[in-house]
Short mmCIF file of C-alpha atoms and ligand atoms in Angstrom, two decimals:
data_model
loop_
_atom_site.label_atom_id
_atom_site.label_comp_id
_atom_site.label_asym_id
_atom_site.label_seq_id
_atom_site.Cartn_x
_atom_site.Cartn_y
_atom_site.Cartn_z
CA UNK A 1 30.24 121.00 121.96
CA UNK A 2 31.97 117.66 121.79
CA UNK A 3 34.87 118.00 119.37
CA UNK A 4 35.65 114.85 117.43
CA UNK A 5 39.41 114.28 117.10
CA UNK A 6 40.49 111.86 114.40
CA UNK A 7 44.03 110.83 113.52
CA UNK A 8 44.62 110.30 109.81
CA UNK A 9 47.80 108.89 108.29
CA UNK A 10 48.65 111.14 105.34
CA UNK A 11 50.45 108.35 103.50
CA UNK A 12 47.46 106.04 103.82
CA UNK A 13 44.33 108.17 104.08
CA UNK A 14 41.33 106.54 105.70
CA UNK A 15 38.44 107.35 103.37
CA UNK A 16 35.74 106.84 106.00
CA UNK A 17 37.33 109.48 108.23
CA UNK A 18 37.78 111.93 105.35
CA UNK A 19 34.17 111.40 104.30
CA UNK A 20 33.03 112.13 107.85
CA UNK A 21 34.98 115.42 107.85
CA UNK A 22 33.68 116.30 104.36
CA UNK A 23 30.12 115.76 105.56
CA UNK A 24 30.65 118.07 108.56
CA UNK A 25 31.84 120.77 106.14
CA UNK A 26 28.94 120.22 103.73
CA UNK A 27 26.54 120.67 106.65
CA UNK A 28 28.10 124.05 107.47
CA UNK A 29 30.36 122.89 110.33
CA UNK A 30 34.00 123.59 111.19
CA UNK A 31 36.87 121.12 110.66
CA UNK A 32 40.52 121.80 111.47
CA UNK A 33 42.94 120.01 109.15
CA UNK A 34 46.67 119.91 108.38
CA UNK A 35 48.20 121.70 105.41
CA UNK A 36 51.89 121.79 104.49
CA UNK A 37 52.21 125.29 106.02
CA UNK A 38 50.14 125.34 109.23
CA UNK A 39 46.85 123.76 110.35
CA UNK A 40 43.76 125.44 108.90
CA UNK A 41 40.31 125.98 110.41
CA UNK A 42 38.01 125.02 107.54
CA UNK A 43 34.44 125.78 106.54
CA UNK A 44 32.43 125.92 103.28
CA UNK A 45 33.90 129.05 101.69
CA UNK A 46 30.83 129.91 99.62
CA UNK A 47 28.44 129.62 102.58
CA UNK A 48 28.36 132.96 104.39
CA UNK A 49 26.95 131.41 107.57
CA UNK A 50 29.68 128.77 107.72
CA UNK A 51 32.47 131.33 107.37
CA UNK A 52 30.80 133.46 110.01
CA UNK A 53 31.38 130.55 112.40
CA UNK A 54 35.12 130.72 111.67
CA UNK A 55 35.21 134.37 112.73
CA UNK A 56 33.31 133.59 115.91
CA UNK A 57 35.45 130.61 116.88
CA UNK A 58 38.73 132.47 116.30
CA UNK A 59 37.58 135.80 117.70
CA UNK A 60 38.76 137.21 114.35
CA UNK A 61 37.91 140.77 113.25
CA UNK A 62 35.32 140.56 110.45
CA UNK A 63 37.37 142.77 108.09
CA UNK A 64 40.13 140.14 107.95
CA UNK A 65 39.42 138.02 104.85
CA UNK A 66 39.82 134.24 104.50
CA UNK A 67 41.81 132.19 102.01
CA UNK A 68 39.83 129.81 99.77
CA UNK A 69 41.51 126.43 99.37
CA UNK A 70 41.05 124.64 96.05
CA UNK A 71 42.16 121.31 94.58
CA UNK A 72 42.29 122.04 90.84
CA UNK A 73 42.93 124.97 88.50
CA UNK A 74 39.37 124.81 87.11
CA UNK A 75 38.22 126.43 90.37
CA UNK A 76 39.80 129.72 89.29
CA UNK A 77 37.15 130.11 86.57
CA UNK A 78 34.40 129.96 89.15
CA UNK A 79 35.99 132.06 91.89
CA UNK A 80 37.74 134.87 90.01
CA UNK A 81 36.53 137.67 87.74
CA UNK A 82 39.70 137.49 85.66
CA UNK A 83 42.97 135.57 85.76
CA UNK A 84 45.96 137.76 84.92
CA UNK A 85 48.80 136.00 83.13
CA UNK A 86 51.17 136.46 86.08
CA UNK A 87 48.68 134.68 88.31
CA UNK A 88 48.43 131.72 85.95
CA UNK A 89 52.22 131.49 85.66
CA UNK A 90 52.69 131.52 89.44
CA UNK A 91 49.87 129.01 89.97
CA UNK A 92 51.42 126.66 87.43
CA UNK A 93 54.87 127.03 88.97
CA UNK A 94 54.02 126.68 92.67
CA UNK A 95 50.63 124.96 93.05
CA UNK A 96 49.91 122.74 94.79
CA UNK A 97 52.05 124.44 97.43
CA UNK A 98 52.59 127.21 99.99
CA UNK A 99 51.52 130.15 97.81
CA UNK A 100 48.32 132.22 98.04
CA UNK A 101 47.29 134.44 95.13
CA UNK A 102 44.97 137.45 95.32
CA UNK A 103 42.58 137.82 92.35
CA UNK A 104 39.52 139.95 91.62
CA UNK A 105 36.62 137.90 92.95
CA UNK A 106 33.64 136.57 91.03
CA UNK A 107 30.09 137.20 92.25
CA UNK A 108 29.99 133.64 93.62
CA UNK A 109 32.37 134.51 96.46
CA UNK A 110 30.45 136.09 99.35
CA UNK A 111 31.71 139.30 100.96
CA UNK A 112 31.53 137.55 104.32
CA UNK A 113 34.50 135.44 103.14
CA UNK A 114 36.51 138.33 101.65
CA UNK A 115 35.94 140.72 104.55
CA UNK A 116 34.03 143.03 102.24
CA UNK A 117 36.83 143.22 99.63
CA UNK A 118 36.33 142.79 95.87
CA UNK A 119 39.38 140.54 95.77
CA UNK A 120 39.72 136.93 96.89
CA UNK A 121 42.70 134.97 98.26
CA UNK A 122 43.11 131.50 96.74
CA UNK A 123 45.53 128.68 97.52
CA UNK A 124 45.93 125.11 96.33
CA UNK A 125 47.59 123.25 99.23
CA UNK A 126 49.83 120.25 98.60
CA UNK A 127 49.19 118.35 101.83
CA UNK A 128 47.50 115.05 100.90
CA UNK A 129 44.89 115.30 103.68
CA UNK A 130 43.97 118.87 102.72
CA UNK A 131 43.71 117.90 99.05
CA UNK A 132 41.59 114.86 99.78
CA UNK A 133 39.27 116.84 102.05
CA UNK A 134 38.71 119.54 99.42
CA UNK A 135 38.02 116.95 96.70
CA UNK A 136 35.77 114.74 98.85
CA UNK A 137 33.71 117.64 100.16
CA UNK A 138 33.24 119.09 96.68
CA UNK A 139 33.67 122.51 98.31
CA UNK A 140 36.07 125.41 98.28
CA UNK A 141 37.31 125.42 101.84
CA UNK A 142 37.78 128.77 103.54
CA UNK A 143 40.55 128.28 106.09
CA UNK A 144 42.53 130.69 108.19
CA UNK A 145 45.25 129.34 110.45
CA UNK A 146 43.59 127.25 113.18
CA UNK A 147 44.55 129.40 116.16
CA UNK A 148 42.61 131.80 118.34
CA UNK A 149 43.19 135.25 116.81
CA UNK A 150 46.52 136.71 117.91
CA UNK A 151 48.08 133.42 119.08
CA UNK A 152 50.92 131.62 117.28
CA UNK A 153 49.73 129.56 114.30
CA UNK A 154 49.40 125.80 114.92
CA UNK A 155 51.97 123.40 113.55
CA UNK A 156 50.57 120.32 115.30
CA UNK A 157 47.09 119.06 116.13
CA UNK A 158 47.91 119.47 119.83
CA UNK A 159 48.07 123.25 119.26
CA UNK A 160 44.65 123.20 117.61
CA UNK A 161 43.25 121.12 120.46
CA UNK A 162 44.67 123.67 122.93
CA UNK A 163 42.74 126.48 121.22
CA UNK A 164 39.57 124.80 119.93
CA UNK A 165 38.69 121.65 121.83
CA UNK A 166 35.00 121.91 122.68
CA UNK A 167 34.54 124.82 120.27
CA UNK A 168 34.60 123.27 116.77
CA UNK A 169 33.08 120.10 115.29
CA UNK A 170 36.17 118.15 114.29
CA UNK A 171 39.97 118.18 114.36
CA UNK A 172 42.02 116.02 112.00
CA UNK A 173 45.41 115.10 113.46
CA UNK A 174 47.78 114.57 110.54
CA UNK A 175 51.00 115.02 112.49
CA UNK A 176 53.50 117.88 112.41
CA UNK A 177 53.34 120.18 109.38
CA UNK A 178 56.24 120.42 106.96
CA UNK A 179 56.91 124.14 106.61
CA UNK A 180 55.62 125.77 109.79
CA UNK A 181 55.03 129.30 108.44
CA UNK A 182 51.90 130.43 106.60
CA UNK A 183 51.89 130.66 102.80
CA UNK A 184 53.48 133.50 100.84
CA UNK A 185 50.72 135.87 99.67
CA UNK A 186 51.07 137.58 96.27
CA UNK A 187 48.57 140.08 94.89
CA UNK A 188 48.46 139.56 91.12
CA UNK A 189 45.74 142.14 90.42
CA UNK A 190 48.30 144.89 89.72
CA UNK A 191 50.63 145.07 86.69
CA UNK A 192 53.60 144.42 88.98
CA UNK A 193 52.56 141.74 91.51
CA UNK A 194 53.01 142.57 95.19
CA UNK A 195 54.10 140.28 98.03
CA UNK A 196 51.73 140.92 100.94
CA UNK A 197 53.14 138.25 103.28
CA UNK A 198 56.56 136.57 102.94
CA UNK A 199 56.76 132.80 103.26
CA UNK A 200 58.51 129.67 102.04
CA UNK A 201 58.15 130.78 98.40
CA UNK A 202 60.61 133.67 98.34
CA UNK A 203 60.73 136.85 96.23
CA UNK A 204 63.64 135.34 94.32
CA UNK A 205 61.64 132.24 93.41
CA UNK A 206 58.71 134.41 92.30
CA UNK A 207 60.75 136.76 90.15
CA UNK A 208 62.34 133.79 88.41
CA UNK A 209 58.86 133.00 87.07
CA UNK A 210 57.35 136.44 86.40
CA UNK A 211 60.20 138.93 86.50
CA UNK A 212 59.44 142.04 88.49
CA UNK A 213 57.75 141.72 91.88
CA UNK A 214 57.39 144.23 94.71
CA UNK A 215 56.95 144.03 98.45
CA UNK A 216 54.05 145.68 100.22
CA UNK A 217 55.71 148.47 102.23
CA UNK A 218 54.31 147.20 105.51
CA UNK A 219 56.01 143.80 105.05
CA UNK A 220 59.58 145.04 105.18
CA UNK A 221 59.13 147.60 107.94
CA UNK A 222 61.42 146.89 110.85
CA UNK A 223 59.59 149.32 113.04
CA UNK A 224 55.86 149.45 113.34
CA UNK A 225 54.70 152.40 111.27
CA UNK A 226 50.99 152.86 111.84
CA UNK A 227 50.74 155.22 108.87
CA UNK A 228 51.52 152.33 106.49
CA UNK A 229 48.39 150.28 106.04
CA UNK A 230 49.21 146.72 104.98
CA UNK A 231 47.32 145.45 101.93
CA UNK A 232 46.62 142.12 103.66
CA UNK A 233 44.22 143.24 106.39
CA UNK A 234 45.42 140.46 108.71
CA UNK A 235 48.96 141.78 108.72
CA UNK A 236 47.96 144.88 110.69
CA UNK A 237 47.00 143.01 113.82
CA UNK A 238 49.28 141.99 116.66
CA UNK A 239 49.97 138.41 115.80
CA UNK A 240 51.63 135.17 116.71
CA UNK A 241 52.19 136.63 120.11
CA UNK A 242 53.19 134.49 123.06
CA UNK A 243 51.88 135.53 126.48
CA UNK A 244 55.41 136.40 127.65
CA UNK A 245 57.13 139.63 126.65
CA UNK A 246 59.26 138.78 123.58
CA UNK A 247 62.37 140.79 122.60
CA UNK A 248 64.63 140.20 119.59
CA UNK A 249 68.38 140.79 119.98
CA UNK A 250 70.17 141.78 116.79
CA UNK A 251 73.90 142.15 116.22
CA UNK A 252 76.94 139.93 115.95
CA UNK A 253 76.50 136.58 117.60
CA UNK A 254 78.89 137.15 120.53
CA UNK A 255 77.22 140.45 121.44
CA UNK A 256 73.76 138.92 121.21
CA UNK A 257 74.65 136.02 123.48
CA UNK A 258 76.33 138.31 125.99
CA UNK A 259 73.38 140.72 126.07
CA UNK A 260 70.83 137.93 126.47
CA UNK A 261 72.85 136.35 129.28
CA UNK A 262 72.97 139.68 131.14
CA UNK A 263 69.28 140.55 130.77
CA UNK A 264 68.29 136.99 131.67
CA UNK A 265 70.20 137.14 134.95
CA UNK A 266 68.69 140.53 135.73
CA UNK A 267 65.11 139.38 135.14
CA UNK A 268 65.61 136.13 137.03
CA UNK A 269 67.00 138.01 139.99
CA UNK A 270 63.74 139.96 140.07
CA UNK A 271 61.85 136.69 140.22
CA UNK A 272 60.74 136.38 136.59
CA UNK A 273 60.68 133.24 134.49
CA UNK A 274 62.83 133.70 131.39
CA UNK A 275 62.85 131.76 128.14
CA UNK A 276 65.63 131.95 125.56
CA UNK A 277 65.26 131.08 121.89
CA UNK A 278 68.65 129.71 120.85
CA UNK A 279 69.90 127.81 117.82
CA UNK A 280 71.78 124.52 117.69
CA UNK A 281 74.93 126.58 117.19
CA UNK A 282 74.47 128.76 120.31
CA UNK A 283 72.44 126.57 122.66
CA UNK A 284 75.36 125.69 124.95
CA UNK A 285 76.45 129.32 125.37
CA UNK A 286 73.48 130.48 127.42
CA UNK A 287 74.05 130.33 131.14
CA UNK A 288 70.63 130.59 132.75
CA UNK A 289 66.91 130.60 131.95
CA UNK A 290 64.87 128.04 130.04
CA UNK A 291 66.95 127.62 126.89
CA UNK A 292 65.37 126.02 123.83
CA UNK A 293 66.85 125.55 120.41
CA UNK A 294 64.63 126.48 117.50
CA UNK A 295 66.71 124.75 114.80
CA UNK A 296 70.00 125.08 113.00
CA UNK A 297 71.27 128.16 111.19
CA UNK A 298 72.72 125.82 108.58
CA UNK A 299 69.17 125.09 107.42
CA UNK A 300 66.69 127.94 107.93
CA UNK A 301 63.75 125.67 107.13
CA UNK A 302 64.30 123.98 110.53
CA UNK A 303 63.94 127.40 112.17
CA UNK A 304 60.77 128.19 110.24
CA UNK A 305 59.35 124.86 111.31
CA UNK A 306 60.17 125.37 114.98
CA UNK A 307 59.16 129.00 115.47
CA UNK A 308 55.47 128.85 116.37
CA UNK A 309 55.89 125.69 118.42
CA UNK A 310 58.62 127.20 120.57
CA UNK A 311 56.47 130.30 121.22
CA UNK A 312 53.63 128.05 122.38
CA UNK A 313 55.99 126.01 124.54
CA UNK A 314 57.13 129.12 126.39
CA UNK A 315 53.46 129.95 126.97
CA UNK A 316 52.84 126.56 128.57
CA UNK A 317 55.91 127.00 130.75
CA UNK A 318 54.69 130.41 131.87
CA UNK A 319 57.70 132.44 130.69
CA UNK A 320 57.32 136.12 131.65
CA UNK A 321 60.12 137.22 129.30
CA UNK A 322 61.40 135.58 126.13
CA UNK A 323 64.65 136.66 124.49
CA UNK A 324 65.53 135.55 121.00
CA UNK A 325 68.37 135.82 118.54
CA UNK A 326 67.50 137.40 115.20
CA UNK A 327 67.66 135.77 111.79
CA UNK A 328 68.94 136.78 108.38
CA UNK A 329 66.69 139.07 106.47
CA UNK A 330 66.86 137.39 103.11
CA UNK A 331 65.09 134.41 101.57
CA UNK A 332 63.29 132.29 104.16
CA UNK A 333 64.87 134.38 106.92
CA UNK A 334 62.70 137.26 105.74
CA UNK A 335 59.55 135.29 106.50
CA UNK A 336 60.93 134.14 109.85
CA UNK A 337 61.83 137.72 110.87
CA UNK A 338 58.44 139.00 109.66
CA UNK A 339 56.64 136.63 112.07
CA UNK A 340 59.13 137.17 114.87
CA UNK A 341 58.81 140.97 114.62
CA UNK A 342 55.03 140.76 114.87
CA UNK A 343 55.23 138.33 117.76
CA UNK A 344 57.58 140.75 119.52
CA UNK A 345 55.40 143.78 118.78
CA UNK A 346 58.47 145.09 116.84
CA UNK A 347 60.63 145.14 119.98
CA UNK A 348 64.26 144.81 118.78
CA UNK A 349 67.41 145.55 120.77
CA UNK A 350 70.46 146.26 118.62
CA UNK A 351 73.67 145.15 120.34
O1 TXA B 401 49.36 128.91 104.83
C1 TXA B 401 48.30 129.54 104.93
O2 TXA B 401 48.03 130.47 104.17
C2 TXA B 401 47.32 129.11 106.01
C3 TXA B 401 46.81 127.70 105.66
C4 TXA B 401 45.75 127.23 106.58
O3 TXA B 401 46.40 127.67 104.33
N1 TXA B 401 46.23 130.03 106.11
C5 TXA B 401 46.38 131.28 106.64
O4 TXA B 401 45.22 132.03 106.73
O5 TXA B 401 47.45 131.71 107.03
P1 TXA B 401 45.09 133.33 107.65
O6 TXA B 401 43.67 133.67 107.59
O7 TXA B 401 45.68 133.07 108.97
O8 TXA B 401 45.88 134.43 106.87
C6 TXA B 401 45.34 134.93 105.67
C7 TXA B 401 45.95 136.26 105.35
C8 TXA B 401 45.45 137.36 106.26
O9 TXA B 401 46.53 138.22 106.59
C9 TXA B 401 44.44 138.09 105.37
O10 TXA B 401 44.29 139.43 105.72
C10 TXA B 401 45.05 137.90 103.99
O11 TXA B 401 45.54 136.60 104.03
N2 TXA B 401 44.04 138.01 102.93
C11 TXA B 401 43.00 137.17 102.69
N3 TXA B 401 42.26 137.61 101.66
C12 TXA B 401 42.85 138.73 101.20
C13 TXA B 401 42.56 139.66 100.15
N4 TXA B 401 41.51 139.51 99.37
N5 TXA B 401 43.40 140.72 100.00
C14 TXA B 401 44.48 140.89 100.80
N6 TXA B 401 44.80 140.04 101.80
C15 TXA B 401 44.00 138.99 102.02
MG1 MG B 402 46.51 133.44 110.78
#
């Protein structure tokens, strides 16, 4: 297949290009597009055949449900069986934005989109290109992150091109995303809502709106416990993983740097290529290996934004081993560590 790649300026959206993408979606095709979190791989969410194509293209297990992207609150009436008050409050507080809510689904939503579940994940993205595409197409767009299953999520069109050129109909290049981590997922079907995936919208921000909120047990686990089944089916798979063997070093900063310097020398002596994920604050303290800074600890949002890209960069450079510092486990750091732990297959060294 010849994949059409179109660059669209999000501050001055070319309507002809958006219409072309909308038409591809209406015809049952696949279009990758930017959102504020990561790039999504979109298809008509109410067309079972179209969402089937998403699963095929990504190599995604069919029990892993898709998020439906909407552009206005009216859509909830059509897509959900009921809208609990907590859901409405959160939607009003954070939509459009990086929050996905889980509701009981209406009969309009096909099981092929929800992976056989009676619930449906819904998000109203804030990215102008995503919003325009949803509105223009007149559809609810089912869109997982636009990466081959298991690979780091894409934060630039180049990452999508790497994974899907020649495989999908169209890719919209809208530049680098803003946030860089996938949306926070909150299940509002239970009396006390449950966070199934941490993200930019933190537990603190959520509880300010609705009071009590819980974490799904699998989210906070620092070791992989196979007896805990995550409520978001996608969270059980090995994820975000670079090709190299990733290890997280946790402890005080001096110890971490010392340990990474030692292991790096050891591996390089044995002929391996080693990548190091540093921060602006520690970059100069690493002695060998391919050292890259992910962002500054003074502003965790820079780290969130850089994470998936740096993992992909080490892939392109053929790193056999990647060693990374760890990040704080509160607020946005919680989402960063959640992704990092999965990418590392839960391999942490405490130093
Ligand atoms: O930021 C995002 O959410 C991005 C952009 C493109 O919107 N999308 C995204 O989709 O991250 P995906 O498919 O990569 O992750 C969706 C997650 C999966 O872990 C899936 O299992 C979970 O949402 N999920 C979807 N529907 C669900 C449901 N009904 N119940 C529980 N979890 C659900
Ligand atoms: Mg994904």
